Coordinates of C-alpha atoms in Angstrom, one line a residue:
Chain R
M1 CA -23.3 -40.7 215.3
L2 CA -24.5 -39.2 212.1
S3 CA -27.9 -37.9 211.4
G4 CA -29.7 -38.8 208.2
E5 CA -28.8 -35.6 206.5
Q6 CA -25.1 -35.9 207.5
T7 CA -25.1 -39.4 206.2
D8 CA -26.5 -38.3 202.9
S9 CA -23.9 -35.6 202.7
I10 CA -21.2 -38.2 203.3
V11 CA -22.7 -40.5 200.7
R12 CA -22.5 -37.6 198.2
R13 CA -18.9 -37.0 199.0
V14 CA -18.0 -40.7 198.7
T15 CA -19.7 -41.0 195.4
A16 CA -17.9 -37.9 194.3
G17 CA -14.6 -39.6 194.9
E18 CA -13.8 -38.8 198.5
T19 CA -13.4 -42.5 199.4
E20 CA -11.9 -41.8 202.8
C21 CA -15.2 -40.3 204.0
Y22 CA -16.7 -43.7 203.9
A23 CA -14.9 -44.5 207.2
D24 CA -17.4 -42.2 209.0
I25 CA -20.3 -44.3 207.6
V26 CA -18.6 -47.5 208.8
R27 CA -18.0 -46.1 212.3
T28 CA -21.6 -44.9 212.6
Y29 CA -23.4 -47.9 211.3
Q30 CA -21.3 -50.9 212.2
R31 CA -23.0 -51.5 215.5
S32 CA -26.3 -51.9 213.8
V33 CA -24.8 -54.1 211.1
W34 CA -23.2 -56.3 213.7
Q35 CA -26.5 -56.8 215.3
T36 CA -28.1 -57.7 212.0
V37 CA -25.4 -60.1 211.1
L38 CA -25.5 -61.8 214.5
L39 CA -29.2 -62.2 214.4
A40 CA -29.6 -63.1 210.7
A41 CA -26.6 -65.5 210.5
G42 CA -27.0 -67.3 213.8
D43 CA -24.0 -68.3 215.8
L44 CA -20.8 -67.5 214.0
H45 CA -17.2 -67.9 214.7
T46 CA -16.2 -65.1 212.4
P47 CA -19.0 -62.6 212.1
E48 CA -16.5 -59.9 211.3
D49 CA -16.1 -61.3 207.8
L50 CA -19.8 -60.7 207.1
V51 CA -19.8 -57.3 208.6
Q52 CA -16.9 -56.3 206.4
Q53 CA -18.5 -57.8 203.4
T54 CA -21.7 -55.8 204.1
F55 CA -19.8 -52.5 204.1
V56 CA -17.8 -53.4 201.0
Q57 CA -21.0 -54.4 199.2
A58 CA -22.6 -51.2 200.3
F59 CA -19.7 -49.2 198.9
R60 CA -19.9 -51.0 195.6
H61 CA -23.6 -50.1 195.3
L62 CA -23.6 -46.8 197.0
D63 CA -25.0 -45.1 193.9
Q64 CA -28.1 -47.2 194.4
Y65 CA -28.8 -45.8 197.8
R66 CA -31.7 -43.3 197.5
L67 CA -30.7 -40.0 199.2
G68 CA -33.3 -39.0 201.8
S69 CA -34.2 -42.6 202.7
N70 CA -33.1 -44.4 205.8
F71 CA -29.4 -45.4 205.4
R72 CA -29.5 -47.7 208.4
H73 CA -32.3 -49.7 207.0
W74 CA -30.7 -49.8 203.6
I75 CA -27.4 -51.2 204.9
N76 CA -29.1 -53.5 207.3
R77 CA -30.9 -55.0 204.3
I78 CA -27.6 -55.7 202.6
A79 CA -26.3 -57.2 205.9
R80 CA -29.4 -59.3 206.3
N81 CA -29.1 -60.7 202.7
I82 CA -25.4 -61.5 203.2
A83 CA -26.0 -63.1 206.6
F84 CA -29.0 -65.0 205.4
Q85 CA -26.9 -66.6 202.6
E86 CA -24.5 -67.8 205.3
L87 CA -27.2 -69.1 207.5
R88 CA -28.8 -70.9 204.6
R89 CA -25.5 -72.6 203.8
R90 CA -24.9 -73.7 207.4
A91 CA -28.5 -74.7 207.9
R92 CA -28.1 -77.5 205.4
E93 CA -25.9 -79.3 207.8
D94 CA -27.4 -78.3 211.2
R95 CA -31.0 -79.1 212.1
R96 CA -31.2 -76.5 214.8
L97 CA -29.9 -73.8 212.5
R98 CA -32.5 -74.9 209.9
V99 CA -35.2 -74.3 212.4
Y100 CA -33.9 -70.8 213.0
Y101 CA -33.5 -70.2 209.3
E102 CA -37.1 -71.2 208.7
Y103 CA -38.3 -69.0 211.6
L104 CA -36.6 -66.0 210.1
E105 CA -37.7 -66.8 206.6
E106 CA -41.3 -67.0 207.6
A107 CA -41.1 -63.5 208.8
A108 CA -39.2 -62.4 205.8
D109 CA -38.3 -58.7 205.9
D110 CA -39.9 -58.1 209.2
R111 CA -37.9 -60.3 211.5
V112 CA -34.5 -58.8 210.9
S113 CA -35.4 -55.5 209.5
G114 CA -33.5 -52.5 210.7
E115 CA -36.6 -51.0 212.3
R116 CA -37.3 -54.1 214.3
L117 CA -33.7 -54.5 215.4
E118 CA -33.7 -51.0 216.8
K119 CA -36.9 -51.8 218.7
L120 CA -35.5 -55.1 219.9
A121 CA -32.3 -53.5 221.2
A122 CA -34.3 -50.7 222.9
A123 CA -36.6 -53.3 224.4
L124 CA -33.7 -55.4 225.7
Q125 CA -32.2 -52.5 227.4
G126 CA -35.5 -51.6 229.0
C127 CA -36.1 -55.2 230.1
R128 CA -32.7 -55.5 231.7
G129 CA -34.0 -53.1 234.3
F130 CA -36.5 -55.8 235.5
L131 CA -33.7 -58.2 236.3
S132 CA -32.5 -58.9 239.8
E133 CA -29.0 -57.6 240.7
P134 CA -27.3 -61.1 240.5
A135 CA -29.2 -61.8 237.2
S136 CA -28.2 -58.5 235.8
R137 CA -24.6 -59.0 236.8
A138 CA -24.5 -62.5 235.4
L139 CA -25.9 -61.1 232.1
A140 CA -23.2 -58.5 231.9
L141 CA -20.4 -61.0 232.7
R142 CA -21.6 -63.5 230.2
Y143 CA -22.6 -61.4 227.3
E144 CA -20.9 -58.1 227.6
Q145 CA -17.6 -59.4 228.9
A146 CA -17.8 -62.9 227.3
K147 CA -16.8 -64.8 230.4
G148 CA -17.1 -68.5 230.8
F149 CA -19.6 -70.1 233.2
E150 CA -16.9 -71.2 235.6
E151 CA -15.4 -67.7 235.9
I152 CA -18.9 -66.2 236.3
A153 CA -19.7 -68.8 239.0
G154 CA -16.5 -67.9 240.8
I155 CA -17.3 -64.2 240.7
L156 CA -20.9 -64.6 241.8
G157 CA -20.1 -67.2 244.4
R158 CA -22.3 -69.8 242.9
T159 CA -21.9 -73.3 241.5
V160 CA -21.5 -73.7 237.7
A161 CA -24.8 -75.5 237.5
G162 CA -26.5 -72.7 239.5
T163 CA -25.0 -70.1 237.2
R164 CA -26.2 -71.9 234.1
Q165 CA -29.7 -72.0 235.6
L166 CA -29.5 -68.4 236.5
L167 CA -28.6 -67.4 233.0
Q168 CA -31.3 -69.6 231.5
R169 CA -33.8 -67.8 233.7
V170 CA -32.4 -64.5 232.5
R171 CA -32.9 -65.6 228.9
E172 CA -36.4 -66.7 229.5
T173 CA -37.3 -63.6 231.6
L174 CA -35.9 -61.3 228.9
K175 CA -37.7 -63.2 226.2
K176 CA -41.1 -62.9 227.9
C177 CA -40.4 -59.2 228.6
I178 CA -39.5 -58.4 225.1
D179 CA -42.4 -60.4 223.7
D180 CA -44.8 -58.3 225.8
H181 CA -42.9 -55.1 225.1
P182 CA -45.3 -52.4 223.7
A183 CA -42.8 -51.3 221.2
L184 CA -42.8 -54.7 219.6
A185 CA -46.5 -55.4 219.9
Chain P
M1 CA -38.8 -76.4 232.2
N2 CA -39.5 -79.4 230.1
R3 CA -36.9 -81.7 228.6
T4 CA -36.9 -80.1 225.2
E5 CA -36.4 -76.6 226.7
E6 CA -33.7 -78.1 228.9
L7 CA -31.9 -79.4 225.8
I8 CA -32.4 -76.2 223.9
N9 CA -30.8 -74.2 226.8
K10 CA -28.0 -76.7 227.0
W11 CA -27.4 -76.4 223.3
L12 CA -27.2 -72.6 223.6
D13 CA -24.9 -72.7 226.7
E14 CA -22.5 -75.5 226.2
G15 CA -23.4 -77.8 223.3
L16 CA -24.9 -81.2 223.2
S17 CA -23.6 -84.7 223.2
T18 CA -24.4 -86.9 220.2
G19 CA -27.3 -88.6 222.0
E20 CA -28.7 -85.3 223.2
T21 CA -28.4 -83.8 219.7
A22 CA -30.4 -86.8 218.3
E23 CA -33.0 -86.4 221.1
L24 CA -33.4 -82.7 220.4
D25 CA -33.6 -83.2 216.7
A26 CA -36.3 -85.8 217.2
A27 CA -38.2 -83.4 219.4
L28 CA -38.0 -80.7 216.7
D29 CA -39.3 -83.1 214.1
A30 CA -42.2 -84.1 216.3
Q31 CA -43.3 -80.9 218.0
R32 CA -44.1 -77.7 216.3
T33 CA -43.9 -75.9 219.6
A34 CA -40.4 -77.1 220.1
T35 CA -39.2 -75.4 216.9
R36 CA -40.9 -72.1 217.9
T37 CA -39.2 -72.3 221.3
L38 CA -35.8 -73.1 219.9
A39 CA -36.1 -70.3 217.4
S40 CA -37.2 -67.6 219.8
L41 CA -34.7 -68.6 222.5
F42 CA -32.0 -68.7 220.0
E43 CA -33.0 -65.3 218.8
M44 CA -32.9 -64.0 222.4
E45 CA -29.5 -65.6 222.9
L46 CA -28.2 -63.9 219.7
L47 CA -29.7 -60.6 220.8
M48 CA -27.8 -60.8 224.1
R49 CA -24.6 -61.8 222.4
A50 CA -24.9 -58.6 220.4
L51 CA -24.6 -56.7 223.6
K52 CA -20.9 -57.4 223.5
E53 CA -18.7 -54.6 222.3
N54 CA -17.9 -55.6 218.8
V55 CA -14.6 -55.4 217.0
D56 CA -14.2 -52.2 215.1
V57 CA -14.1 -53.1 211.4
T58 CA -13.5 -49.6 210.1
E59 CA -9.9 -50.1 209.2
N60 CA -10.4 -53.4 207.5
V61 CA -13.3 -52.1 205.6
M62 CA -11.4 -49.1 204.5
R63 CA -8.6 -51.2 203.2
A64 CA -11.0 -53.2 201.1
V65 CA -12.7 -50.0 199.9
R66 CA -9.4 -48.5 198.8
L67 CA -8.6 -51.6 196.9
E68 CA -12.1 -51.7 195.4
A69 CA -11.7 -48.1 194.4
G70 CA -8.3 -48.8 192.9
R71 CA -9.6 -51.8 191.0
K72 CA -12.5 -50.0 189.6
A73 CA -10.3 -47.1 188.6
A74 CA -7.9 -49.4 186.9
E75 CA -10.7 -50.9 184.9
G76 CA -11.7 -47.4 183.9
R77 CA -14.9 -47.6 185.8
P78 CA -16.1 -44.8 187.9
I79 CA -16.1 -45.0 191.7
P80 CA -18.8 -45.7 192.7
G81 CA -21.1 -44.4 190.0
A82 CA -19.4 -41.0 189.7
D83 CA -16.9 -39.4 187.4
V84 CA -14.1 -39.1 189.8
T85 CA -10.7 -40.6 190.4
V86 CA -9.0 -42.5 193.1
Q87 CA -7.6 -40.4 195.8
R88 CA -4.2 -40.8 197.3
V89 CA -4.3 -42.8 200.5
P90 CA -2.6 -40.8 203.2
G91 CA -0.6 -42.7 205.7
A92 CA -1.5 -46.1 204.2
R93 CA 2.0 -47.2 203.8
G94 CA 3.5 -49.6 206.3
R95 CA 0.3 -50.8 207.9
V96 CA 0.2 -54.5 208.7
L97 CA -2.9 -56.6 208.7
G98 CA -3.5 -58.9 211.6
G99 CA -4.2 -62.5 211.2
P100 CA -2.3 -65.3 209.6
W101 CA -0.5 -64.9 206.4
E102 CA 0.3 -67.6 204.1
R103 CA 3.0 -68.3 201.6
S104 CA 2.6 -70.7 198.9
R105 CA 5.0 -73.6 198.4
R106 CA 8.2 -72.3 196.9
I107 CA 8.0 -73.2 193.2
R108 CA 11.2 -75.2 192.9
W109 CA 13.9 -75.0 190.4
P110 CA 13.4 -75.2 187.4
I111 CA 9.7 -74.8 187.5
A112 CA 10.0 -71.4 189.2
A113 CA 12.7 -70.3 187.0
A114 CA 10.7 -71.4 184.0
I115 CA 7.7 -69.5 185.1
A116 CA 9.6 -66.4 186.0
V117 CA 11.5 -66.3 182.8
A118 CA 8.5 -67.3 180.8
G119 CA 6.6 -64.4 182.6
L120 CA 9.4 -62.1 181.6
L121 CA 9.4 -63.4 178.0
G122 CA 5.6 -63.1 177.9
V123 CA 5.9 -59.6 179.2
M124 CA 8.5 -58.7 176.6
A125 CA 6.3 -60.3 174.0
G126 CA 3.6 -57.9 174.7
S127 CA 1.2 -59.5 177.2
Y128 CA 2.1 -56.9 179.7
V129 CA 3.5 -54.5 177.2
L130 CA 6.7 -53.6 178.9
V131 CA 8.5 -50.8 177.3
R132 CA 12.2 -50.3 176.9
L133 CA 14.0 -49.3 180.0
A134 CA 15.1 -45.7 180.2
S135 CA 18.6 -45.1 179.1
E136 CA 19.2 -41.7 180.6
R137 CA 21.0 -41.7 183.9
A138 CA 22.3 -39.1 186.2
A139 CA 25.6 -40.8 186.5
N140 CA 27.3 -38.1 188.4
L141 CA 24.9 -38.2 191.3
R142 CA 25.9 -40.3 194.3
P143 CA 23.1 -42.0 196.1
S144 CA 23.3 -39.7 199.0
E145 CA 22.8 -36.8 196.6
Q146 CA 19.8 -38.1 194.8
K147 CA 17.1 -35.8 195.7
S148 CA 14.2 -35.5 193.4
A149 CA 10.6 -34.4 193.9
S150 CA 9.4 -35.9 190.7
A151 CA 9.5 -39.0 188.6
R152 CA 9.7 -38.8 184.9
V153 CA 7.7 -40.6 182.3
T154 CA 10.0 -42.0 179.7
E155 CA 7.7 -44.0 177.5
V156 CA 4.1 -44.4 177.0
K157 CA 2.2 -47.0 175.0
G158 CA -1.5 -46.8 174.4
Q159 CA -3.6 -45.3 177.2
C160 CA -1.6 -44.1 180.1
L161 CA -3.3 -41.5 182.2
V162 CA -2.1 -39.4 185.1
A163 CA -4.1 -37.5 187.7
P164 CA -2.0 -35.1 189.6
I165 CA -3.2 -35.0 193.2
S166 CA -4.7 -31.5 192.8
A167 CA -6.5 -32.4 189.6
G168 CA -10.1 -33.6 189.4
G169 CA -9.7 -36.1 186.6
F170 CA -7.2 -38.1 184.6
E171 CA -5.5 -36.9 181.4
Q172 CA -3.3 -38.6 178.9
V173 CA 0.4 -38.3 179.8
S174 CA 3.2 -38.0 177.4
A175 CA 6.9 -39.0 177.5
G176 CA 8.9 -36.4 179.3
A177 CA 6.3 -35.4 181.8
E178 CA 7.4 -34.9 185.3
L179 CA 5.1 -36.5 188.0
A180 CA 4.8 -34.9 191.4
D181 CA 4.6 -36.9 194.6
G182 CA 1.1 -38.4 194.9
S183 CA 0.3 -38.4 191.2
V184 CA -1.9 -41.4 190.3
L185 CA -1.0 -43.3 187.2
R186 CA -3.5 -45.5 185.4
T187 CA -2.9 -47.7 182.3
G188 CA -5.6 -48.9 180.1
G189 CA -6.1 -52.3 178.5
N190 CA -5.2 -53.5 175.0
G191 CA -1.5 -53.4 175.5
S192 CA -1.2 -50.0 177.2
G193 CA 1.7 -49.5 179.5
G194 CA 4.1 -47.0 180.8
Q195 CA 7.7 -46.5 181.9
L196 CA 9.0 -44.2 184.6
D197 CA 12.3 -43.4 185.9
F198 CA 13.3 -42.1 189.2
G199 CA 16.5 -40.1 189.9
G200 CA 17.4 -39.7 186.3
G201 CA 17.5 -43.4 185.6
K202 CA 18.6 -44.9 188.9
V203 CA 15.3 -46.8 189.0
G204 CA 13.2 -47.9 186.1
L205 CA 9.6 -48.8 186.7
T206 CA 7.4 -50.5 184.2
L207 CA 3.6 -50.4 184.5
A208 CA 1.7 -53.3 182.8
E209 CA -1.7 -52.7 181.3
R210 CA -4.6 -52.2 183.6
T211 CA -2.5 -51.0 186.4
E212 CA -3.0 -48.2 188.9
A213 CA -0.2 -46.9 191.1
T214 CA 0.5 -43.7 193.1
V215 CA 3.9 -42.2 192.6
K216 CA 5.9 -41.5 195.7
V217 CA 8.9 -39.2 195.3
G218 CA 9.1 -38.0 198.8
G219 CA 9.0 -34.2 198.1
G220 CA 12.8 -33.9 197.8
E221 CA 13.6 -36.1 200.7
P222 CA 16.6 -38.3 200.5
Q223 CA 16.4 -41.5 198.4
G224 CA 14.5 -44.3 200.1
S225 CA 11.3 -42.4 199.7
W226 CA 11.0 -43.2 196.0
G227 CA 8.4 -45.8 195.1
V228 CA 4.9 -46.5 194.1
E229 CA 1.7 -47.7 195.9
L230 CA 0.4 -50.4 193.7
R231 CA -3.4 -50.6 193.9
A232 CA -4.1 -52.8 190.9
G233 CA -2.2 -54.6 188.2
Q234 CA 1.5 -55.1 187.9
V235 CA 4.8 -53.3 188.0
E236 CA 8.3 -54.3 187.4
A237 CA 11.0 -52.4 189.3
H238 CA 14.6 -52.4 188.0
I239 CA 17.1 -50.8 190.4
H240 CA 20.1 -49.8 188.4
E241 CA 22.4 -48.4 191.0
K242 CA 23.9 -49.7 194.2
G243 CA 22.6 -48.1 197.3
V244 CA 19.4 -47.0 195.8
R245 CA 16.2 -48.0 197.5
F246 CA 12.9 -48.3 196.0
E247 CA 9.5 -49.3 197.5
V248 CA 6.6 -51.0 195.9
S249 CA 3.8 -50.9 198.4
T250 CA 1.0 -53.4 197.9
A251 CA -2.0 -54.5 199.7
V252 CA -0.6 -57.7 201.1
G253 CA 2.8 -59.0 202.0
S254 CA 6.1 -57.4 202.5
A255 CA 9.4 -58.0 200.8
R256 CA 12.8 -56.6 201.0
A257 CA 14.9 -57.1 198.0
V258 CA 18.7 -57.1 197.9
G259 CA 19.0 -57.4 194.2
T260 CA 18.1 -55.7 191.1
R261 CA 14.8 -56.7 189.5
F262 CA 11.5 -57.9 190.8
V263 CA 7.9 -57.9 189.6
V264 CA 5.0 -57.3 191.9
K265 CA 1.6 -58.3 190.8
L266 CA -1.5 -57.5 192.8
I267 CA -4.5 -59.8 192.0
T268 CA -7.8 -58.4 193.1
D269 CA -10.1 -60.0 190.6
E270 CA -12.8 -62.3 192.0
A271 CA -12.0 -64.9 189.4
E272 CA -8.4 -65.1 190.6
K273 CA -8.9 -65.0 194.3
E274 CA -7.6 -68.5 194.7
I275 CA -4.1 -69.0 193.6
N276 CA -1.8 -71.9 194.5
G277 CA -4.2 -73.0 197.1
V278 CA -4.2 -69.8 199.0
R279 CA -7.7 -68.6 199.4
N280 CA -8.5 -65.1 200.1
L281 CA -12.0 -63.8 200.6
A282 CA -11.4 -60.5 199.0
G283 CA -9.2 -62.0 196.2
V284 CA -6.3 -59.9 197.3
V285 CA -3.1 -61.8 196.5
M286 CA 0.4 -60.4 195.9
V287 CA 2.7 -62.2 193.7
T288 CA 6.4 -61.3 193.8
T289 CA 8.5 -62.7 191.1
V290 CA 12.3 -62.3 191.6
I291 CA 14.1 -61.9 188.3
S292 CA 17.5 -61.3 189.8
G293 CA 19.0 -61.0 193.2
V294 CA 17.4 -62.0 196.4
V295 CA 14.1 -60.9 198.0
D296 CA 13.1 -61.4 201.6
V297 CA 9.3 -61.6 201.8
T298 CA 8.1 -60.8 205.3
G299 CA 4.7 -61.4 206.8
P300 CA 3.5 -61.2 210.4
S301 CA 4.8 -64.7 211.1
G302 CA 8.3 -64.4 209.6
T303 CA 10.5 -63.9 206.6
Q304 CA 11.0 -66.1 203.6
T305 CA 13.9 -65.7 201.2
A306 CA 13.4 -65.9 197.5
V307 CA 16.1 -66.0 194.9
A308 CA 16.0 -65.4 191.2
G309 CA 13.5 -67.6 189.6
D310 CA 11.3 -67.9 192.7
R311 CA 7.9 -66.6 193.0
I312 CA 6.3 -65.8 196.3
V313 CA 2.6 -65.7 196.7
V314 CA 1.4 -63.7 199.7
S315 CA -2.2 -63.6 200.8
E316 CA -4.1 -63.3 204.0
R317 CA -6.8 -65.7 204.8
G318 CA -10.1 -63.9 205.3
A319 CA -8.7 -60.5 204.6
T320 CA -11.2 -58.2 202.9
G321 CA -8.6 -55.8 201.9
G322 CA -5.2 -54.7 203.0
G323 CA -3.2 -52.0 204.4
V324 CA -0.3 -51.3 202.3
K325 CA 2.9 -53.1 203.0
A326 CA 6.3 -52.4 201.6
V327 CA 8.2 -54.3 199.0
V328 CA 11.6 -52.7 199.2
G329 CA 14.1 -53.1 196.5
E330 CA 17.7 -52.2 197.1
M331 CA 20.6 -52.9 194.9
G332 CA 23.4 -54.5 196.7
E333 CA 26.0 -57.1 195.7
A334 CA 23.4 -59.1 193.8
P335 CA 24.3 -62.6 194.5
R336 CA 24.6 -64.9 191.5
A337 CA 21.5 -67.0 191.3
T338 CA 22.6 -70.6 191.5
P339 CA 20.2 -73.5 191.5
P340 CA 20.5 -75.7 194.6
Q341 CA 23.1 -78.4 194.4
R342 CA 21.4 -81.8 194.2
P343 CA 22.9 -85.2 193.8
E344 CA 22.3 -87.0 190.6
V345 CA 19.9 -89.9 190.6
T346 CA 18.9 -92.5 188.1
L347 CA 15.2 -93.0 187.5
T348 CA 13.6 -95.7 185.4
G349 CA 10.0 -95.6 184.3
K350 CA 7.6 -94.6 181.6
L351 CA 7.5 -91.2 180.1
T352 CA 4.2 -89.7 179.0
K353 CA 3.3 -86.4 177.6
E354 CA 0.8 -84.3 179.5
V355 CA -2.2 -83.0 177.8
T356 CA -2.7 -80.3 180.5
P357 CA 0.6 -78.7 180.8
A358 CA 0.3 -77.0 184.1
P359 CA -2.1 -76.4 187.0
E360 CA -5.0 -74.1 186.1
S361 CA -3.8 -71.5 188.6
Q362 CA -0.5 -71.2 186.8
L363 CA -2.0 -71.1 183.4
R364 CA -4.4 -68.4 184.5
E365 CA -1.6 -66.2 185.6
H366 CA 1.0 -67.2 183.0
P367 CA -0.7 -68.2 179.8
E368 CA 2.7 -68.3 178.2
V369 CA 3.4 -71.5 180.2
K370 CA 1.3 -73.3 177.6
A371 CA 4.2 -73.0 175.3
F372 CA 6.2 -75.3 177.4
T373 CA 6.2 -79.0 177.0
I374 CA 5.5 -81.0 180.1
F375 CA 5.9 -84.7 180.6
T376 CA 5.4 -87.1 183.4
L377 CA 7.8 -89.8 184.3
T378 CA 6.1 -92.6 186.2
T379 CA 8.8 -94.6 187.8
D380 CA 8.8 -98.3 188.3
D381 CA 8.0 -97.9 191.9
G382 CA 5.0 -95.7 191.2
R383 CA 6.3 -92.2 191.8
K384 CA 5.4 -89.5 189.4
F385 CA 7.9 -86.8 188.4
T386 CA 7.1 -83.7 186.3
V387 CA 9.6 -83.0 183.6
M388 CA 9.4 -79.7 181.8
T389 CA 11.3 -78.8 178.8
R390 CA 11.7 -75.7 176.8
K391 CA 14.1 -73.7 174.7
P392 CA 17.0 -72.7 177.0
V393 CA 17.4 -69.0 177.7
K394 CA 20.2 -67.1 179.4
R395 CA 19.6 -65.7 182.8
E396 CA 20.9 -62.2 183.6
D397 CA 24.0 -63.6 185.1
G398 CA 24.7 -65.5 181.9
T399 CA 24.0 -69.0 183.1
P400 CA 21.7 -71.1 181.0
S401 CA 18.2 -71.9 182.2
G402 CA 16.0 -74.6 180.9
Q403 CA 16.4 -78.1 179.6
N404 CA 16.7 -78.4 175.9
V405 CA 16.6 -82.2 175.8
D406 CA 14.1 -83.2 173.2
L407 CA 12.0 -85.8 175.0
T408 CA 9.5 -86.3 172.2
P409 CA 11.2 -89.5 170.9
F410 CA 10.9 -91.0 174.4
V411 CA 7.2 -90.4 174.8
D412 CA 5.3 -93.6 175.9
Q413 CA 8.6 -95.4 176.2
D414 CA 10.3 -97.0 179.1
V415 CA 13.3 -94.8 179.8
K416 CA 16.3 -94.4 182.1
I417 CA 16.9 -90.8 183.1
V418 CA 20.0 -89.6 184.9
G419 CA 19.7 -86.2 186.5
T420 CA 18.6 -84.3 189.5
V421 CA 15.2 -84.2 191.1
H422 CA 13.3 -82.3 193.7
E423 CA 10.6 -84.1 195.6
E424 CA 7.9 -82.7 197.9
P425 CA 5.0 -84.6 199.5
A426 CA 2.6 -83.2 196.9
S427 CA 4.8 -83.0 193.8
A428 CA 8.1 -84.0 192.4
H429 CA 10.1 -82.7 189.5
V430 CA 13.1 -83.7 187.4
T431 CA 15.2 -80.6 187.8
S432 CA 17.9 -81.4 185.3
I433 CA 18.6 -84.2 182.8
T434 CA 22.2 -85.4 182.3
S435 CA 21.2 -88.3 180.0
I436 CA 18.2 -90.2 178.9
E437 CA 17.9 -93.5 177.1
K438 CA 15.3 -95.9 176.1
L439 CA 15.1 -99.1 178.1
V440 CA 14.2 -102.4 176.6
K441 CA 12.7 -104.4 179.4
P442 CA 13.0 -108.2 179.4
G443 CA 10.1 -109.9 177.7
K444 CA 9.4 -107.0 175.4

């Protein structure tokens, strides 16, 4: 993880021709860019493309980054713009994505800003602590390990329908918790 | 949980049937609260999906960044916004991108031969400003003895800059200069170009205009380490001596040549990112044109063999850059390039002259193709054959290439053509014409 000063130092080196140093920036900020892309573009089969595009765009315009400002916010803004374009394109054909696009658009910069994303991620981690043990396990299996409902049901010793209900309750519990989280108030 | 929430959750978890989709869409149209619920639950779902450990994109991004740097450098623009040069890419050679690779349809004889030779003619005419091959050779050196830690510049035309790896910037290079391993060569526009030789003439390398390549001479290692890393533009490699190996590393694709001459062009311009139907997000497309001999082009899913006159397009769908793969040229017993044997057929139909002589993708890459005359033969049973004519030229092996039948008197006439054809589902060509005559149909 790079500090702001370290990031600025690397930006200077990259703009001075040390292209390979850019890898450190990618490694440090890709997690945040992934989150931005996933939230700003909606469900995607190939989010990697947008994440990669973000870093390539950032490289192209690295001279426009203001040293001393927040690099994470700067690159997340690029990610958000790229992902928004993708969401807008797909929203033309999908009513539910259009709803989500309008929801994000209403909030403009605020909804998918780097600062809010950091708070959201922190709030999510905090809220996970309020989940029951089975719910917490189901969440990990579904979202961290990307397992299917049937497999999760087998692991937890539940029916598939019961597992779905459990995960729906997880989603709603976390949503309420995050909505009430003081960091996001 | 009400019905709308139930549907939203089902949409997030497993998808909806057509009826359920309509029901949910109707609810979204009717209830403002439904849209808020969907949006916030979807956001929650996405946030949770982001918990998953994501794919590390560093390598892919860096490939794209290196290409971007090379492209900018080749255009003479700073990288990015500074007065510096492209750095050598350590260890880049030999990496293979994941994902599918695609190869265009083989451009069949004689179209491929026409394009390849036309490309060569165009190059010789000045489009790519090829310069004369070096004549000096170290004839007494056997391949096993060829050890050289430098390549020599034999000719320069226009702007041809070199940046030794230790230097901070580019400077104009002159004929006779020795280039160390890792030196970066960059040619300008307006007909600039350069010629190198490796091993005292064992390999000649021509750089077209707007090209950037890093010289590899292996620091005195045995032959086989000679080559260039092509970052932008086009090079033509001509291996003069049996047993000599030479590598042209490019961003996409891999080819091994057992022959003498091949051209590798790397297309990175946005405008050219779609070629022969191969789409590439980053616009990275490698085109290998085989002038003589045989080239095996290898991708993750296999090897394709190309013979003289063929052109292989290699791209990777969705790639935003590329690790450098090898195009290896090795002079062997260069097989005589012979067109495939096809039976003669007789076709009857109407011959028309085409206004647009070739697909846009071909014209874009080979503007010289415009000089060719292209006709269409629409046969009586409705099939369409492309017939291309041009002034015949001799291939390297001495065989004639091209059809010098003057078809102009037959335009808009019913004709009978005896010759060979090649048919594919998407296109068909008359590959040779033995005879052509006007037909007078009954009643006319």
